[in-house]
Coordinates of N, CA, C and O in Angstrom, one line a residue:
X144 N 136.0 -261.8 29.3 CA 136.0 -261.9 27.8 C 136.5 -263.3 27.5 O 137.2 -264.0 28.3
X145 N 136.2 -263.8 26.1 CA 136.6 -264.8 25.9 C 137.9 -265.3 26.2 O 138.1 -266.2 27.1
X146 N 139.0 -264.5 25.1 CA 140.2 -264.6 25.2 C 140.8 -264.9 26.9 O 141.6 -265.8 27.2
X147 N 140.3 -264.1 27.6 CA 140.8 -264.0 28.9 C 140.2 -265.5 29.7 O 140.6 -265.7 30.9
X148 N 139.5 -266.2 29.2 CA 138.9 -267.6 29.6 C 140.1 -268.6 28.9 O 141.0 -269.2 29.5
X149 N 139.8 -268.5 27.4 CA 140.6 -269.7 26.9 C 142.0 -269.1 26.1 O 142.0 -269.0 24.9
X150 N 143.1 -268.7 26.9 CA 144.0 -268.2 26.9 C 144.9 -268.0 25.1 O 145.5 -267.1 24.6
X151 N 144.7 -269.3 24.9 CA 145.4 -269.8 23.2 C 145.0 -269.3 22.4 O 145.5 -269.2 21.3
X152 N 143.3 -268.7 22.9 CA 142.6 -268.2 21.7 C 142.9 -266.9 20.9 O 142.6 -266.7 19.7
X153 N 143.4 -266.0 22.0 CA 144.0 -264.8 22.3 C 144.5 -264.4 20.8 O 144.2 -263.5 20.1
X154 N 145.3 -265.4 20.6 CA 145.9 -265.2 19.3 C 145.1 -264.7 17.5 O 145.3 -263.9 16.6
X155 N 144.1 -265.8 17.9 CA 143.4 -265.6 16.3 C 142.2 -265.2 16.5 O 141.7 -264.8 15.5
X156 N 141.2 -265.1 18.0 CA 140.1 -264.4 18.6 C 140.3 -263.8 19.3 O 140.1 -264.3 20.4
X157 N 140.6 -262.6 19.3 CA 140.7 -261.5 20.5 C 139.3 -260.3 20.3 O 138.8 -259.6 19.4
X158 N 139.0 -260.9 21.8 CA 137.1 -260.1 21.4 C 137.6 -259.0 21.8 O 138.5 -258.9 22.5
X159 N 136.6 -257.7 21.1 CA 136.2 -256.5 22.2 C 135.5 -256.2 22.8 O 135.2 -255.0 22.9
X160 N 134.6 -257.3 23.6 CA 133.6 -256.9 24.4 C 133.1 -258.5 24.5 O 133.3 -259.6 24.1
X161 N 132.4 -257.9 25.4 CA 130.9 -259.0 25.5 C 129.6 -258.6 25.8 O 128.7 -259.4 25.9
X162 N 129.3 -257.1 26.0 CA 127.9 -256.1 26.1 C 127.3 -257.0 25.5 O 126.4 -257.7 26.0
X163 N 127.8 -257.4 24.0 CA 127.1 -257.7 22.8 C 126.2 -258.8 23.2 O 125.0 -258.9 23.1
X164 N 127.4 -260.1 23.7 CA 126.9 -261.2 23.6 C 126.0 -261.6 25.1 O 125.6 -262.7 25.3
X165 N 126.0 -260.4 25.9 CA 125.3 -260.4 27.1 C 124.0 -260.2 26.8 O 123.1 -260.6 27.4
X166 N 123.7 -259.4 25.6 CA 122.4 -259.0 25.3 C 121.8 -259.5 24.4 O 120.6 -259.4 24.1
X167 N 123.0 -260.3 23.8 CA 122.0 -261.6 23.0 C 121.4 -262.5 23.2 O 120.4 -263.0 22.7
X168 N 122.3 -262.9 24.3 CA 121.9 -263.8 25.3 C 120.8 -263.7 25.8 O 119.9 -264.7 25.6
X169 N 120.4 -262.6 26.7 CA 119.4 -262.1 27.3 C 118.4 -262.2 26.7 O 117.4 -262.9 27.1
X170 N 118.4 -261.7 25.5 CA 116.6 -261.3 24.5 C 117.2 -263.1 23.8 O 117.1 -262.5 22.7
X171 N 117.5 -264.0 23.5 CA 117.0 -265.4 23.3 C 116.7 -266.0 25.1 O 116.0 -267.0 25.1
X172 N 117.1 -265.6 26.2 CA 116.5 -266.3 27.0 C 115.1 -265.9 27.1 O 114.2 -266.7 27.2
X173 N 114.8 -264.5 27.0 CA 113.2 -263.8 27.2 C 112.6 -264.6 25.9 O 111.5 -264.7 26.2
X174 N 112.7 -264.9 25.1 CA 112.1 -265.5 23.5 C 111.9 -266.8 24.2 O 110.7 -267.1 24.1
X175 N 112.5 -267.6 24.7 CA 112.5 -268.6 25.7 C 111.9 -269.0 26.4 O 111.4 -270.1 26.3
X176 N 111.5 -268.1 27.8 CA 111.1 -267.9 28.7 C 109.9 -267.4 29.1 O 109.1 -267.8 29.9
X177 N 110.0 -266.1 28.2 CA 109.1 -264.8 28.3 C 109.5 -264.3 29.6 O 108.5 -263.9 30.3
X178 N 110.6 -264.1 30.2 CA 110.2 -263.7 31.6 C 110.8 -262.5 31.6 O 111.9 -262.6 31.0
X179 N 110.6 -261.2 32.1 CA 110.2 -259.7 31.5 C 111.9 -259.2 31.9 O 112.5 -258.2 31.4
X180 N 112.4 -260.1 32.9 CA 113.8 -259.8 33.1 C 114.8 -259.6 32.5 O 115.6 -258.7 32.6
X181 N 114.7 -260.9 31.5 CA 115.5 -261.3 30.6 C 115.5 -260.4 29.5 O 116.5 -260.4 28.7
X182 N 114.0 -259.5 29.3 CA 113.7 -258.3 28.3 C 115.0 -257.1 28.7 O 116.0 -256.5 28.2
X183 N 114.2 -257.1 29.8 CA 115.0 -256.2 30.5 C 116.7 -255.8 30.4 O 117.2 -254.7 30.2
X184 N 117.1 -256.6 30.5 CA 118.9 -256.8 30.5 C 118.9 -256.7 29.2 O 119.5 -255.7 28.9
X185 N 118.6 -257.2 28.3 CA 118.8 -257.0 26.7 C 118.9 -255.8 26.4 O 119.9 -255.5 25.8
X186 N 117.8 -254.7 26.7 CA 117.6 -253.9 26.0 C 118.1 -253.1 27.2 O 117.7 -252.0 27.1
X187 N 118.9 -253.2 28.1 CA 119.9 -252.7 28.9 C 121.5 -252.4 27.9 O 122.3 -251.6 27.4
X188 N 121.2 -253.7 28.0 CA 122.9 -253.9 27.1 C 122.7 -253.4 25.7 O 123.7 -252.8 25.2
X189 N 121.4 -253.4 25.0 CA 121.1 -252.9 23.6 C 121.5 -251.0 23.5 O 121.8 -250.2 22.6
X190 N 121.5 -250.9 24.6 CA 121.3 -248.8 25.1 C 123.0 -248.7 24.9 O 123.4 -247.8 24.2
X191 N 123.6 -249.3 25.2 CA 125.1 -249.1 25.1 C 125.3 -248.5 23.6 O 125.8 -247.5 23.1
X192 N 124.6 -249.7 22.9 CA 125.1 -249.3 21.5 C 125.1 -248.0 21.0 O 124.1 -247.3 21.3
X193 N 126.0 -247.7 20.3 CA 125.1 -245.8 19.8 C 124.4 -246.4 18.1 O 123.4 -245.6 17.9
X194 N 124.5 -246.9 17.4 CA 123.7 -246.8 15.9 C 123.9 -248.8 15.9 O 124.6 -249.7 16.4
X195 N 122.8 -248.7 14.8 CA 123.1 -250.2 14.5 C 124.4 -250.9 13.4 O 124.5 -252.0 12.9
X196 N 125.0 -249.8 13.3 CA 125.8 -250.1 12.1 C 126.9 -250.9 12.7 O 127.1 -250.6 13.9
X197 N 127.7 -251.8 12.3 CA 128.4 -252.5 12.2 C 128.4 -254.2 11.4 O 128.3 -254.1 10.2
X198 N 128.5 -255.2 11.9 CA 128.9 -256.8 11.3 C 128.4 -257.4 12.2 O 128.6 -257.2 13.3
X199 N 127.6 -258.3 11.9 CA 127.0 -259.6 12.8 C 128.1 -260.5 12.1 O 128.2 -261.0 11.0
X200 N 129.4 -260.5 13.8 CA 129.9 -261.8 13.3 C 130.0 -262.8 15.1 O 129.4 -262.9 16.2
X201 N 131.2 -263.4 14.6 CA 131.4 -264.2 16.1 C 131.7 -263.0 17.2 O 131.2 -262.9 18.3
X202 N 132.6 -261.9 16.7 CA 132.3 -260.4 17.6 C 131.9 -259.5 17.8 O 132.4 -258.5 18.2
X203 N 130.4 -259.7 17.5 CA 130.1 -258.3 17.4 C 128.4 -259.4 16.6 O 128.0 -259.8 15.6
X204 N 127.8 -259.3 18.0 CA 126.5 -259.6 17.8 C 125.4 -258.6 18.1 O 124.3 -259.0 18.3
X205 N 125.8 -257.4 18.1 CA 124.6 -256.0 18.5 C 124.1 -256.0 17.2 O 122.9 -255.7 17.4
X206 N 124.3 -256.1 16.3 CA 123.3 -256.0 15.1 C 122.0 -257.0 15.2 O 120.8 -256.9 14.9
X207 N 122.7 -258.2 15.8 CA 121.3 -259.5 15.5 C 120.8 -259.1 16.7 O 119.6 -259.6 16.7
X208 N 121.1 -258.4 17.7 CA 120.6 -258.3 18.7 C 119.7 -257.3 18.6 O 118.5 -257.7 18.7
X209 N 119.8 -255.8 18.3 CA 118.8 -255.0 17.8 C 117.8 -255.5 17.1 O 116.6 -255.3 17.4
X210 N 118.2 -256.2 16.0 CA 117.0 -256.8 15.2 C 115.8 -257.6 15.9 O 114.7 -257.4 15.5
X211 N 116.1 -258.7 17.0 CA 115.7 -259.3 17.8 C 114.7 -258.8 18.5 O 113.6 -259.2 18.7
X212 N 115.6 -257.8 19.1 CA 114.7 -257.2 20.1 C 113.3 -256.4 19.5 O 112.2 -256.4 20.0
X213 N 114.2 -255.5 17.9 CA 112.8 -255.4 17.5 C 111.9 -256.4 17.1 O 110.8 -255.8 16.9
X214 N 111.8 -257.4 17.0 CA 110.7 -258.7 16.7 C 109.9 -258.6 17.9 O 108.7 -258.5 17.9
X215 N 110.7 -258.6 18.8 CA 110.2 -258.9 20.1 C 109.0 -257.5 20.8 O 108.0 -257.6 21.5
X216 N 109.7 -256.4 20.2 CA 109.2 -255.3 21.1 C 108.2 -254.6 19.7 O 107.1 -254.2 20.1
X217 N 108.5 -254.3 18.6 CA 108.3 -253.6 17.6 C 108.5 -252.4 17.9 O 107.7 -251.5 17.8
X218 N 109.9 -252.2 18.6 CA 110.1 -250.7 19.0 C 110.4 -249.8 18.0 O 111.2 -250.2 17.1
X219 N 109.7 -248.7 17.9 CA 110.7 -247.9 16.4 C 112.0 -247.7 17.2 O 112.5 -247.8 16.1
X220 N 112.8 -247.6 18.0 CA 114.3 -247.3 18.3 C 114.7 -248.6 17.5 O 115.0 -248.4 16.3
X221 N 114.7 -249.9 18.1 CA 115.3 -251.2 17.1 C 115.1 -250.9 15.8 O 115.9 -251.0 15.0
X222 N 113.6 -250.3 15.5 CA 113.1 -250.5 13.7 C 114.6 -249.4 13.2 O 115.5 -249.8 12.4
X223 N 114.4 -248.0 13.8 CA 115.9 -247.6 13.4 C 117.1 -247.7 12.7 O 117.6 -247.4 11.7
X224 N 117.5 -248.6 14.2 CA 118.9 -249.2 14.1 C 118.9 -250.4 13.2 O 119.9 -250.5 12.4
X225 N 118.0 -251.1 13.2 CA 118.0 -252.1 12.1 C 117.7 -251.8 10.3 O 117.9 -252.6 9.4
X226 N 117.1 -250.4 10.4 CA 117.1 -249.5 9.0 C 118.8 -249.1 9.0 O 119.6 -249.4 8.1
X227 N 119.0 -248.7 10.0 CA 121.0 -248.1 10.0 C 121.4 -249.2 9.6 O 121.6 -249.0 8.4
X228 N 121.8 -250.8 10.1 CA 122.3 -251.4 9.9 C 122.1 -251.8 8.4 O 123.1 -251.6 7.7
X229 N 121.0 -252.2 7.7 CA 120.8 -252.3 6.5 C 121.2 -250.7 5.7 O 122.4 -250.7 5.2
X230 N 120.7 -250.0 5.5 CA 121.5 -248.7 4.7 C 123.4 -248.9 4.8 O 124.3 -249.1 4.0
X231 N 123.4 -248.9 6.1 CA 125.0 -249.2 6.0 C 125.8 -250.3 4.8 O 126.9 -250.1 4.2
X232 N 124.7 -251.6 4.6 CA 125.5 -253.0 3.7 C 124.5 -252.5 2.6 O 124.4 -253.4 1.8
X233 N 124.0 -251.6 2.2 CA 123.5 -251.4 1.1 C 124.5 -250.7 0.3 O 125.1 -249.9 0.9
X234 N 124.7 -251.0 -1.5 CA 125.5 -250.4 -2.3 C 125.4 -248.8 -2.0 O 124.3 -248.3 -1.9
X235 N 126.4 -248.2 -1.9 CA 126.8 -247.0 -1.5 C 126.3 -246.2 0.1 O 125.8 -245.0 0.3
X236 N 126.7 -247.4 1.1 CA 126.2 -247.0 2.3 C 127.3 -247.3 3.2 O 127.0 -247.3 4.4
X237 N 128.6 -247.5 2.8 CA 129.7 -247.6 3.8 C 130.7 -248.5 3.7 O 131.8 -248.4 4.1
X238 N 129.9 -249.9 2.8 CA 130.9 -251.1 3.0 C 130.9 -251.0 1.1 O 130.0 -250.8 0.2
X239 N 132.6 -251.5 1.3 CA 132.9 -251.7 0.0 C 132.3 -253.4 -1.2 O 132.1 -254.6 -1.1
X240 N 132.3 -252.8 -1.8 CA 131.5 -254.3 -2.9 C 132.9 -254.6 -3.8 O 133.7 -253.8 -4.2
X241 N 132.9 -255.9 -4.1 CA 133.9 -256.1 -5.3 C 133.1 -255.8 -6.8 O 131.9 -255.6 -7.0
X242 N 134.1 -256.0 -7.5 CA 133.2 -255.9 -9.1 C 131.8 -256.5 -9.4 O 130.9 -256.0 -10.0
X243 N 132.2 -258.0 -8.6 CA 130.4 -258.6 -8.7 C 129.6 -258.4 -8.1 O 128.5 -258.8 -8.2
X244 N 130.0 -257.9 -7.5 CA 128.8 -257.6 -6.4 C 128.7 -257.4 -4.4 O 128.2 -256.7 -3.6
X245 N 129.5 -258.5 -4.3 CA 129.6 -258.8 -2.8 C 130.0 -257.7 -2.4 O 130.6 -256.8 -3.0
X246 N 129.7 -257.9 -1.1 CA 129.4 -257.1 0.0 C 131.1 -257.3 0.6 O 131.7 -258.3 0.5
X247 N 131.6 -256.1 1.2 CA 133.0 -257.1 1.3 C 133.9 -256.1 2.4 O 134.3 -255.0 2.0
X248 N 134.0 -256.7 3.6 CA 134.4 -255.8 4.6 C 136.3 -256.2 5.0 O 137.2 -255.4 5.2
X249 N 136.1 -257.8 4.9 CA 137.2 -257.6 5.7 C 138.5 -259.0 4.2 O 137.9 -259.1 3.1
X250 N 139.4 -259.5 4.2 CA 139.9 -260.6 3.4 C 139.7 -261.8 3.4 O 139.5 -262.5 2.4
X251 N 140.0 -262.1 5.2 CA 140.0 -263.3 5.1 C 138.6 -263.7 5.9 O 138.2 -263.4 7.1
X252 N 138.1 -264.2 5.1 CA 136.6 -265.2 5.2 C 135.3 -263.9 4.9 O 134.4 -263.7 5.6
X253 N 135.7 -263.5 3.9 CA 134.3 -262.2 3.7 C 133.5 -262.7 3.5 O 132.7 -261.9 3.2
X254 N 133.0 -263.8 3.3 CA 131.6 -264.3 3.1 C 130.5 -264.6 4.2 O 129.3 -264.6 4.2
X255 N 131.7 -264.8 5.3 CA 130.7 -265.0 6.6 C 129.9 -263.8 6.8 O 128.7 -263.8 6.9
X256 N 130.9 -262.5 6.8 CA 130.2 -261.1 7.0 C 129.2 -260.8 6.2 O 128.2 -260.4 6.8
X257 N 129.3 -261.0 5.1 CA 128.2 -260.8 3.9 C 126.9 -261.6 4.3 O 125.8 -261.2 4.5
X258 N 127.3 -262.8 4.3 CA 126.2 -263.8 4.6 C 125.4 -263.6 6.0 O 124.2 -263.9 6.0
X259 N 126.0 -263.2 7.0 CA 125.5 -262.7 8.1 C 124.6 -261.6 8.1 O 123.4 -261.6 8.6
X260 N 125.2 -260.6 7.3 CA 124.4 -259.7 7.0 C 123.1 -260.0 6.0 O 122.0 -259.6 6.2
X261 N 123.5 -260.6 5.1 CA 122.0 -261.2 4.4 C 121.0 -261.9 5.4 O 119.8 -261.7 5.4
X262 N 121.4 -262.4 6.0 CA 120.2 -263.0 7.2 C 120.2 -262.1 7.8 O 119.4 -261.6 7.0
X263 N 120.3 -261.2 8.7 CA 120.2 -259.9 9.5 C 119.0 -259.6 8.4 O 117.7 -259.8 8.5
X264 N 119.7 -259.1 7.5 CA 118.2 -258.5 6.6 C 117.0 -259.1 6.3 O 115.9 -258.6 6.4
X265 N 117.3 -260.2 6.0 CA 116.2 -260.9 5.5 C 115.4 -260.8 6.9 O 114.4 -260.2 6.9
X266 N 115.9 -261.2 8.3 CA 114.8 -261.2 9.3 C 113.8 -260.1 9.6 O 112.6 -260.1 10.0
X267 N 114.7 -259.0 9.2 CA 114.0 -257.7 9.5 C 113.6 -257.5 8.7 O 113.1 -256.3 8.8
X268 N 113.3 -258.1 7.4 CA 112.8 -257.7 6.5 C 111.1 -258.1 6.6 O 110.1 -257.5 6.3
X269 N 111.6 -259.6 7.2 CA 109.9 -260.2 7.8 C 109.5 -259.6 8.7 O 108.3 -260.0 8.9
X270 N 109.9 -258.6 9.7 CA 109.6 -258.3 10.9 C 108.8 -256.6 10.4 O 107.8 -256.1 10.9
X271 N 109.7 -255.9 9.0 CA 109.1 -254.8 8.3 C 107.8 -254.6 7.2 O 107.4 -253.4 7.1
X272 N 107.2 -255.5 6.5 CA 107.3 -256.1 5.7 C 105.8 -255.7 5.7 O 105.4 -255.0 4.7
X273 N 105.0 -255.9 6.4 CA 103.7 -255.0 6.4 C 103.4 -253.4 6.7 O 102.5 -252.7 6.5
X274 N 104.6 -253.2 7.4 CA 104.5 -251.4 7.7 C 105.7 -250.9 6.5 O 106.0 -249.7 6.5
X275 N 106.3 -251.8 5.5 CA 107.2 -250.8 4.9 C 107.7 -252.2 3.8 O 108.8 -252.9 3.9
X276 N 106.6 -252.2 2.9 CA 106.9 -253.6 2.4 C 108.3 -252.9 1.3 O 109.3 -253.6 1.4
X277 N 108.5 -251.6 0.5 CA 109.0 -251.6 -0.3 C 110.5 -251.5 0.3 O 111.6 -251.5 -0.3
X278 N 110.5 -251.3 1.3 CA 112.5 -251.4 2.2 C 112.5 -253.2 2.3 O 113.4 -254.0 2.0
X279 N 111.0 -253.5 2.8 CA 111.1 -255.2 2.9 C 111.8 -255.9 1.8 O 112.8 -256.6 2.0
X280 N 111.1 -255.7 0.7 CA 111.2 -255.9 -0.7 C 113.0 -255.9 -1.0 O 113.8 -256.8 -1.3
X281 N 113.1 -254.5 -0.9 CA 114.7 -254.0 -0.9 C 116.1 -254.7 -0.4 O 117.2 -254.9 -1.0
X282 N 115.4 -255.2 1.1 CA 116.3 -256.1 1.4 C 116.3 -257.1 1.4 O 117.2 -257.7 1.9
X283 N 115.2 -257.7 0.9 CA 115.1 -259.3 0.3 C 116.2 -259.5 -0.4 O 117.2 -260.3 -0.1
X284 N 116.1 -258.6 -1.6 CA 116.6 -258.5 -3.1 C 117.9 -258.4 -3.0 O 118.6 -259.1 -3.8
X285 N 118.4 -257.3 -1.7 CA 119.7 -257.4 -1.3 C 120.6 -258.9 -0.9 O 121.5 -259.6 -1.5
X286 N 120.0 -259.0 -0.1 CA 120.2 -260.8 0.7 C 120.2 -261.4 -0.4 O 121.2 -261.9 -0.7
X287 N 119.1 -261.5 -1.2 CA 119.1 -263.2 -2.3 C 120.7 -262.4 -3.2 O 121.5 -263.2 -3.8
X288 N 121.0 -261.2 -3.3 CA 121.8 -261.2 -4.3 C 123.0 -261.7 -3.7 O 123.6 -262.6 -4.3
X289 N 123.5 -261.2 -2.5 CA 124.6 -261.8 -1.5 C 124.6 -263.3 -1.6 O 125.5 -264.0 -2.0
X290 N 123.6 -263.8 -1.2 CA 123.9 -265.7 -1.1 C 124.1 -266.1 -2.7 O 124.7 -267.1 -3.2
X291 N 123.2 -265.1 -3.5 CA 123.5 -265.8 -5.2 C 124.9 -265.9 -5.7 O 125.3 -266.5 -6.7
X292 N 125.9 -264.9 -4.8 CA 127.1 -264.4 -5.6 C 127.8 -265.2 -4.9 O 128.9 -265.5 -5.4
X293 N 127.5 -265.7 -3.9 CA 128.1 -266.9 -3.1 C 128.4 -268.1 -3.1 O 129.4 -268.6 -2.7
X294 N 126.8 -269.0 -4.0 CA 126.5 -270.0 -4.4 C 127.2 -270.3 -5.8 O 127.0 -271.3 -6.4

């Protein structure tokens, strides 16, 4: 793990894992490469996960990774989890919103989460967008409203 590399970091980055970022890794080297290996280990490390729900942040990259992979594969398993992931940041699906609107998980620096999550969406939204234009639609709408409330 990171922490356990760069010792100081310990303090204000303490990961829990690296599955995540083993499998992110993997499916941008096969995007890269194409070479069926690199598929392979991705969607090895992608099986760990049990649902897509959580935060695309510096810890916790299984969400962009699911997404990915669906681009890659157009698996309905990814289409799924990447439906989980979005229902989850949608109003009344888990994460709390302030009065305006945002999306709002943690205090300090909630915008990265939010904004993470609006690109998470938006990609899957291009990746959904002819088999299910009106969820595509959906989370467009979602996304531009998160970066509007931001800007």
């Amino acid at each position: 793990l990171y922490h356990h590399t760069i010792t100081d970091a310990a303090a204000f980055y303490l990961s829990s894992g690296d599955v995540d970022e083993m499998g992110w890794g993997a499916a941008w080297l096969y995007r890269a490469s194409n070479n069926a290996t690199y598929l392979s280990t991705a969607e090895t490390f992608a099986a760990t996960f049990s649902t897509g729900v959580g935060e695309m942040s510096w810890d916790d990259k299984g969400p962009g990774l699911l997404v990915l992979l669906h681009g890659i594969t157009q698996s309905q398993t990814y289409r799924t989890r990447g439906t989980q992931f979005m229902a989850h940041w949608m109003p009344g699906g888990g994460i709390q919103y302030t009065p305006g609107g945002l999306a709002w998980i943690r205090q300090w620096g909630p915008l990265r989460y939010s904004a993470n999550a609006a690109f998470v969406g938006l990609v899957f939204a291009s990746q959904i967008g002819a088999a299910d234009p009106a969820a595509a639609a959906l989370y467009r709408e979602w996304a531009r409203g998160q970066v509007g409330y931001m800007l």
